[in-house]
Coordinates of C-alpha atoms in Angstrom, one line a residue:
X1 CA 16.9 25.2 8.1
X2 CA 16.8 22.6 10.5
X3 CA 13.4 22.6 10.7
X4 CA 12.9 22.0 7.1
X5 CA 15.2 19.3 7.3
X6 CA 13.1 17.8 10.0
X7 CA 9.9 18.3 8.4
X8 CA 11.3 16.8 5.9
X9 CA 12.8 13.8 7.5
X10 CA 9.2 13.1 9.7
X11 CA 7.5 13.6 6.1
X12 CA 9.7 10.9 4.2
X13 CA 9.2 8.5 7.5
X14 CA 5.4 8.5 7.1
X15 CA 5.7 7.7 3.5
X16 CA 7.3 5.1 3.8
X17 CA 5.0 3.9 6.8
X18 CA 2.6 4.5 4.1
X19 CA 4.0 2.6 1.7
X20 CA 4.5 -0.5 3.5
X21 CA 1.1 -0.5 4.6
X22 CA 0.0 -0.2 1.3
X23 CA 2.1 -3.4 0.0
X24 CA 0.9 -5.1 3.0
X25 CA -2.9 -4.5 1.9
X26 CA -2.1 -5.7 -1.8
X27 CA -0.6 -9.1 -1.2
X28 CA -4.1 -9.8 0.3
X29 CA -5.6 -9.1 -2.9
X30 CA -6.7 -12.2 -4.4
X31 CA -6.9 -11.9 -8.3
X32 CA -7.1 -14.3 -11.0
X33 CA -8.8 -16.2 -13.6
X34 CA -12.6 -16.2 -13.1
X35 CA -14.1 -19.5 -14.0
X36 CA -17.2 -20.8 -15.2
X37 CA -18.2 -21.8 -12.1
X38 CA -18.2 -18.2 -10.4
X39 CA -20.7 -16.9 -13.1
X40 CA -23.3 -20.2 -12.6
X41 CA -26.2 -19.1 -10.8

């Protein structure tokens, strides 16, 4: 049982490793309105 419970433990700390990461990337997402000027070629 122990082991379980430290597979589990090491499974839930890479998640949230994981996770953060992941948040991290998603701020740098810059999204919004296009404009006019973007599709003027």
């Amino acid at each position: 049982m122990e082991e379980l419970d430290f597979i589990i433990e090491t499974t839930k700390e890479l998640m949230d490793e994981s996770v953060k990461y992941l948040e991290k990337e998603l701020l740098n997402i810059r999204a919004g309105k296009a404009t006019l000027i973007c599709f003027q070629a």
